[in-house]
mmCIF file of C-alpha atoms in Angstrom:
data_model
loop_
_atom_site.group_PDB
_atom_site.id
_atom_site.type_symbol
_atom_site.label_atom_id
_atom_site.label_comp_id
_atom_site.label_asym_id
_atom_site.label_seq_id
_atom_site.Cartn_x
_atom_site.Cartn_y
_atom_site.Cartn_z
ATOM 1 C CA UNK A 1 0.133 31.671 -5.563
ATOM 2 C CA UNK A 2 3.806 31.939 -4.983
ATOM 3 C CA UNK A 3 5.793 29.103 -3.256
ATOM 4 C CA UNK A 4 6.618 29.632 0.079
ATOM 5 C CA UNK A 5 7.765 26.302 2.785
ATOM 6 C CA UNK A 6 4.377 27.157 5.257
ATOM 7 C CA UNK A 7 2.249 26.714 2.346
ATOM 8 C CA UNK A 8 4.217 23.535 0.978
ATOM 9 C CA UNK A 9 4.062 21.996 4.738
ATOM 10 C CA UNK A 10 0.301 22.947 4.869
ATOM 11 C CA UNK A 11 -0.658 21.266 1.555
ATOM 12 C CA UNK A 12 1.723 18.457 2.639
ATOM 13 C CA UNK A 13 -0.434 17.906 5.697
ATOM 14 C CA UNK A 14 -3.713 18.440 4.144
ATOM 15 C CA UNK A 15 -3.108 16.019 1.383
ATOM 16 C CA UNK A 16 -1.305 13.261 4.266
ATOM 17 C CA UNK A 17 -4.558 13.033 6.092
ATOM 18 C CA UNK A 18 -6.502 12.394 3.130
ATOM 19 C CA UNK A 19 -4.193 9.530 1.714
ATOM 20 C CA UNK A 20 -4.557 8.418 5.528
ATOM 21 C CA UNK A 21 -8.626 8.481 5.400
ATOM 22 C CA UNK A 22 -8.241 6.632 1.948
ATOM 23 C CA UNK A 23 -5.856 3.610 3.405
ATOM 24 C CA UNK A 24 -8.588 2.994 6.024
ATOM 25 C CA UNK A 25 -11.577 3.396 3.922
ATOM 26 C CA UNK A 26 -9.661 1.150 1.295
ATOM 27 C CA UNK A 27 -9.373 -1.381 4.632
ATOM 28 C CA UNK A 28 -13.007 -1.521 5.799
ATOM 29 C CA UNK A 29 -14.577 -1.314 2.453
ATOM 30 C CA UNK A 30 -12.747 -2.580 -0.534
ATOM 31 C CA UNK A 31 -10.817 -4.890 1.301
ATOM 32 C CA UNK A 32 -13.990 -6.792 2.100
ATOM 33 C CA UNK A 33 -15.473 -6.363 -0.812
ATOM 34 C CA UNK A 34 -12.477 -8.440 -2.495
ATOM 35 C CA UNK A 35 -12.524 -10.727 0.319
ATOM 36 C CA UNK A 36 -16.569 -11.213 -0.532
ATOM 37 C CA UNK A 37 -15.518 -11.672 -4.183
ATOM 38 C CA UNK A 38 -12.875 -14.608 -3.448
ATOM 39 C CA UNK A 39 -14.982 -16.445 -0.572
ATOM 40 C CA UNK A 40 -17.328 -17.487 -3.788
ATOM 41 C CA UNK A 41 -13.684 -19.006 -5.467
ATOM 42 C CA UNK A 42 -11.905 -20.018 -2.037
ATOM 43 C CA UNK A 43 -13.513 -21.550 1.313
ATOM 44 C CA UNK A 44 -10.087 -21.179 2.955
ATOM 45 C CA UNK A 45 -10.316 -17.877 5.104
ATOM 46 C CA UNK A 46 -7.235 -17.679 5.972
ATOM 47 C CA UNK A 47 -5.687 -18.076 2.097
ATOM 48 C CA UNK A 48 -8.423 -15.252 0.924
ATOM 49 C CA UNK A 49 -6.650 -13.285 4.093
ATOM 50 C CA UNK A 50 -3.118 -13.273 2.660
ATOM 51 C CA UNK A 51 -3.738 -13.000 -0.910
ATOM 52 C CA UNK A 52 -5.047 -9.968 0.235
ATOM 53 C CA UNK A 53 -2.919 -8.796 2.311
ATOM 54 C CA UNK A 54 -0.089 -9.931 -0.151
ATOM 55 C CA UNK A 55 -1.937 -7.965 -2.971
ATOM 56 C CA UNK A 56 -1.544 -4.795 -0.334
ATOM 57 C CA UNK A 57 2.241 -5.335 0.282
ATOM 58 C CA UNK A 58 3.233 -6.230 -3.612
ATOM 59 C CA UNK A 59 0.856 -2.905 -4.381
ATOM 60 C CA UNK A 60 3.545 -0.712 -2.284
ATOM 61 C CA UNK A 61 6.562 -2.612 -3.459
ATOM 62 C CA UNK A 62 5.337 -2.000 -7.268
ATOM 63 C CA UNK A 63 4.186 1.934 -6.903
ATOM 64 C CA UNK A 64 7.611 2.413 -4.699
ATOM 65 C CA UNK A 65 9.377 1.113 -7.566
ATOM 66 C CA UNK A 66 7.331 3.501 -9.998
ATOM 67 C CA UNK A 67 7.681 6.322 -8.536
ATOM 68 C CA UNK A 68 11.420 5.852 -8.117
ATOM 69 C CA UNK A 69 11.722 5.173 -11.774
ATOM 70 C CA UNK A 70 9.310 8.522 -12.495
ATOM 71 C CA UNK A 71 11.160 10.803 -10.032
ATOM 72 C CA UNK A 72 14.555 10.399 -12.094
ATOM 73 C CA UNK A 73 12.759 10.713 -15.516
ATOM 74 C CA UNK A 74 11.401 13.915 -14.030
ATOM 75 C CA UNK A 75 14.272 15.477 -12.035
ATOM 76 C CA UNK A 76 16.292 14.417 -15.384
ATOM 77 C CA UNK A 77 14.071 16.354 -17.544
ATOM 78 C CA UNK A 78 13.274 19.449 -15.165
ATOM 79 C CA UNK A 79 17.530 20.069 -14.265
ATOM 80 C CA UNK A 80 17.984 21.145 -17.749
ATOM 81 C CA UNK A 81 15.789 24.281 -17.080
ATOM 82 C CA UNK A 82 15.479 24.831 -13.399
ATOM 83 C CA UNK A 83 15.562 28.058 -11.762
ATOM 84 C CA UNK A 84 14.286 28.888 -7.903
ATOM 85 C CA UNK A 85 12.531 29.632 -5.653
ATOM 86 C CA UNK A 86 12.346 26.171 -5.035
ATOM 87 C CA UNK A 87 15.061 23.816 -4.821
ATOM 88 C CA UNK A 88 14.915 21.362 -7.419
ATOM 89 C CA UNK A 89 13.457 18.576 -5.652
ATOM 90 C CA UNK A 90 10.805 20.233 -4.344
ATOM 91 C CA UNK A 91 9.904 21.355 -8.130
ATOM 92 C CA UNK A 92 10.426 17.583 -8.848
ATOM 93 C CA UNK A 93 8.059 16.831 -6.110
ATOM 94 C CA UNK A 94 5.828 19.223 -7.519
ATOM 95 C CA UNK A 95 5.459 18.678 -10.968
ATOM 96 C CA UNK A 96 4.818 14.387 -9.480
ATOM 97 C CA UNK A 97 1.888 15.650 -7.750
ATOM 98 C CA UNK A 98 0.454 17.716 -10.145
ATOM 99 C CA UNK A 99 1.029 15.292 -13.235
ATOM 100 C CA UNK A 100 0.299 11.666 -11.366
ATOM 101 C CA UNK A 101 -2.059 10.677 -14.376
ATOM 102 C CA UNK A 102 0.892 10.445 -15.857
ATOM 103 C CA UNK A 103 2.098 7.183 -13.536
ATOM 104 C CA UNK A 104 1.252 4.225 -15.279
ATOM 105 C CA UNK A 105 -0.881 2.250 -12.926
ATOM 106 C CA UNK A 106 -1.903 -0.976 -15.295
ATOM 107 C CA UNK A 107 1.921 -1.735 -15.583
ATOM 108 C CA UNK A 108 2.160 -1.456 -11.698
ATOM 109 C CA UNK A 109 -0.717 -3.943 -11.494
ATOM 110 C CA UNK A 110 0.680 -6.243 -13.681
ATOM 111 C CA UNK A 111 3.672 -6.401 -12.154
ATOM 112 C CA UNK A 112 1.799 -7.285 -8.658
ATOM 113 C CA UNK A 113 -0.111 -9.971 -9.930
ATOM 114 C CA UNK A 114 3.073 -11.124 -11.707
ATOM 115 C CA UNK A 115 4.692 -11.175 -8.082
ATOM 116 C CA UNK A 116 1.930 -12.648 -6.782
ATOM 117 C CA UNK A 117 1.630 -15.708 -9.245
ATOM 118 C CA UNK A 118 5.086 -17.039 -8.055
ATOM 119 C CA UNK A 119 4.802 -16.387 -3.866
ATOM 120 C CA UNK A 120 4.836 -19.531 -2.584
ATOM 121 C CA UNK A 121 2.546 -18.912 0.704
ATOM 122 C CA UNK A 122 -0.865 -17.941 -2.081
ATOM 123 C CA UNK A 123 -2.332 -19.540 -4.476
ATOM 124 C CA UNK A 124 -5.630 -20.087 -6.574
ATOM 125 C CA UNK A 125 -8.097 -22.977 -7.975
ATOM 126 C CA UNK A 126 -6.424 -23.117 -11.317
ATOM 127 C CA UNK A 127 -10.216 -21.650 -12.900
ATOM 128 C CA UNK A 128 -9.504 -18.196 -12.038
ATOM 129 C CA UNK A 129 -6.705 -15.842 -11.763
ATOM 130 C CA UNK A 130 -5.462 -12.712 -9.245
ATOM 131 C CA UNK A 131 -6.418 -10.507 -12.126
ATOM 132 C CA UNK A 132 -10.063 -10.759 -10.245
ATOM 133 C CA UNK A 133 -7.686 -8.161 -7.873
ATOM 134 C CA UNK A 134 -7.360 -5.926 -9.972
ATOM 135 C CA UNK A 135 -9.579 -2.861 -8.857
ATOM 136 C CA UNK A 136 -7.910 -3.439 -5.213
ATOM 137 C CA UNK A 137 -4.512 -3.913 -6.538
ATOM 138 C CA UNK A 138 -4.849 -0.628 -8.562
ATOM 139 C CA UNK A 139 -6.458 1.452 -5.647
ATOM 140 C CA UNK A 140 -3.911 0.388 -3.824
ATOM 141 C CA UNK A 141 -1.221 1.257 -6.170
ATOM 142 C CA UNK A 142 -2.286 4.870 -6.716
ATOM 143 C CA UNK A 143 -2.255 5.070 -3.029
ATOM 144 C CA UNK A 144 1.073 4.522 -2.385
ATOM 145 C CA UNK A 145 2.135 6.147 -5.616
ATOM 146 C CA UNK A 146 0.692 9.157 -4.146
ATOM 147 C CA UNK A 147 2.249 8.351 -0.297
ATOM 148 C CA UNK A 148 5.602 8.957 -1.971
ATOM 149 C CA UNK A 149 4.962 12.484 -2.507
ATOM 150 C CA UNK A 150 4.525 13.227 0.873
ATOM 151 C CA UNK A 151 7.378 14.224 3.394
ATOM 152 C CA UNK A 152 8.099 11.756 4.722
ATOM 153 C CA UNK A 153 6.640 9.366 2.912
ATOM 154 C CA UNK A 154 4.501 6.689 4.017
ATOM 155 C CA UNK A 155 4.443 3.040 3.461
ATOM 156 C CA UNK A 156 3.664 -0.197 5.562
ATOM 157 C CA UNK A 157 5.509 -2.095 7.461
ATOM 158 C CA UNK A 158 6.985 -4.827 7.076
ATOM 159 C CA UNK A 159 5.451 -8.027 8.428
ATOM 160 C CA UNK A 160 6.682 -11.760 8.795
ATOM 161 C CA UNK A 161 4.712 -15.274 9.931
ATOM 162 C CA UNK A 162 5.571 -15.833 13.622
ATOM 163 C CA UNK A 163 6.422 -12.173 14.369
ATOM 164 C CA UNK A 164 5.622 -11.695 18.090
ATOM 165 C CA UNK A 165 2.943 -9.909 18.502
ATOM 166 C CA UNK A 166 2.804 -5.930 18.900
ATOM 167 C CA UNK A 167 -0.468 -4.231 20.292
ATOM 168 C CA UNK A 168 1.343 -0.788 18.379
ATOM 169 C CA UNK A 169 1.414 -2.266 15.423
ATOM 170 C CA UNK A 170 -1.373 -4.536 15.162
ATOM 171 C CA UNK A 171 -4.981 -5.256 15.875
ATOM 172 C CA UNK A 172 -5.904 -9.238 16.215
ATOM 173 C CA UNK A 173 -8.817 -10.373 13.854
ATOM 174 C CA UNK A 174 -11.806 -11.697 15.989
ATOM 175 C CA UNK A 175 -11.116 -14.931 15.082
ATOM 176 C CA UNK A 176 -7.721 -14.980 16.855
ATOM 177 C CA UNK A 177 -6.316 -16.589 20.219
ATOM 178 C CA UNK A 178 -6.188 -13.732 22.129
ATOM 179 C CA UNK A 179 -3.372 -15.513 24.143
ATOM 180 C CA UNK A 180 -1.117 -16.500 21.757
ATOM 181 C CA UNK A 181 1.937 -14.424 21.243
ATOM 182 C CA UNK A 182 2.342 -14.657 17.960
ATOM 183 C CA UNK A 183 1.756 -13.970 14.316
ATOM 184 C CA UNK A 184 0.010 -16.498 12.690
ATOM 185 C CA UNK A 185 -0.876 -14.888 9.616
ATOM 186 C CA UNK A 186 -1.388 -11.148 7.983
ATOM 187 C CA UNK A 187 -4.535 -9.686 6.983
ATOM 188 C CA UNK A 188 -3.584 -6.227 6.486
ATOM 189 C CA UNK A 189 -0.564 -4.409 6.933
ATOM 190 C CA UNK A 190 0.371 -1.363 9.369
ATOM 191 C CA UNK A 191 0.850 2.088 7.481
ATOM 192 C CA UNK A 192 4.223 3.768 9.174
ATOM 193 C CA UNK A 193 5.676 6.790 8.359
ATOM 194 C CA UNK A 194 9.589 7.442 9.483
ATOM 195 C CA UNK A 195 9.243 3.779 11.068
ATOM 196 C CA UNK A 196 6.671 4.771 13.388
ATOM 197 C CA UNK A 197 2.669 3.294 13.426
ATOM 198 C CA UNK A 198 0.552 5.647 12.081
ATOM 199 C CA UNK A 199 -2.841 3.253 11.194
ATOM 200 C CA UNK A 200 -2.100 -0.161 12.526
ATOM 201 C CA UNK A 201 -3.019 -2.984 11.087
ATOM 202 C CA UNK A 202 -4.375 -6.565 11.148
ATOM 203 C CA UNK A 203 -3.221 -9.641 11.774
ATOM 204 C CA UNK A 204 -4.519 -13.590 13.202
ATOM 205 C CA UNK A 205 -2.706 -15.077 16.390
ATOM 206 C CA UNK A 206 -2.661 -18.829 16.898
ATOM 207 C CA UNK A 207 -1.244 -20.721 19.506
#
């Protein structure tokens, strides 16, 4: 079919809801199935909560950073012989969507549990290792590899200890004080796209 900007948008929005449906089904099913699998390692809760959540965040950082790195190998190799309809970057675009085998997802997941080996705020009982994460992490990073190709992208927000609390942005665990004002902890971040709250996310409030 040719290329025309009401088919791109369509296909843009088609393939945005279903990246959408995935980051929620990725929340209420793998999520706690990697929370299941590091309860039998960890009895702190709230440390299984933000290795998780800090496996989610380092997953975006990692693909963002891949598919930065791919986008300039590709509009590199694709300006040598471009020629409409499409502007270049939407060929770029394009030819990312079409060929996203070819992002390399185990060096992304390294590169996460690298990250995550040296935060400060997570940590492990010295017999086992984040690489137990590593069907999460890599879900995750294909996800947000794939986020990138949409306009606008989408990614999640950013989220800090002792943030006040925001009903748009977040839902409060069950186990929370539902009177305290702030952030206590993460447990899974907000997806936003141009800044705004698309899918909110999760997070503990303690007085």
């Amino acid at each position: 079919k040719s290329w025309s900007p009401g088919r791109a948008r369509h296909i843009n929005a088609s393939r945005r809801a279903c990246l959408v449906a995935r980051f929620g089904f990725i929340y209420a099913q793998e999520r706690f199935d990697a929370e299941t699998l590091l309860r039998t390692y960890i009895r702190d809760v709230e440390m299984v909560q933000r290795i998780i959540y800090t496996a989610a965040v380092e997953s975006f950082y990692a693909a963002k950073m891949a598919y930065w790195k791919f986008k300039i190998h590709v509009k590199e190799a694709l300006s040598l012989g471009h020629s409409g309809p499409e502007s270049l970057e939407d060929a770029v675009l394009d030819y990312i969507v079409c060929h996203k085998d070819e992002y390399d997802v185990h060096a992304s997941v390294k590169e996460v549990i690298r990250s995550m080996n040296i935060n400060p705020k997570i940590s492990f009982p010295p017999e086992i290792d984040f690489i137990v994460l590593s069907t999460l992490i890599q879900e995750l990073c294909c996800l947000a590899f794939s986020m990138q190709t949409l306009i606008p992208p989408l990614d999640v927000a950013f989220g800090i200890d002792g943030e006040l609390f925001n009903e748009s942005k977040y839902y409060r665990s069950p186990d929370s004080d539902f009177t305290a004002a702030f952030v206590a902890y993460h447990v899974w971040p907000a997806l936003v796209e141009d800044g705004v709250v698309i899918v909110k996310g999760e997070v503990v409030t303690k007085r």
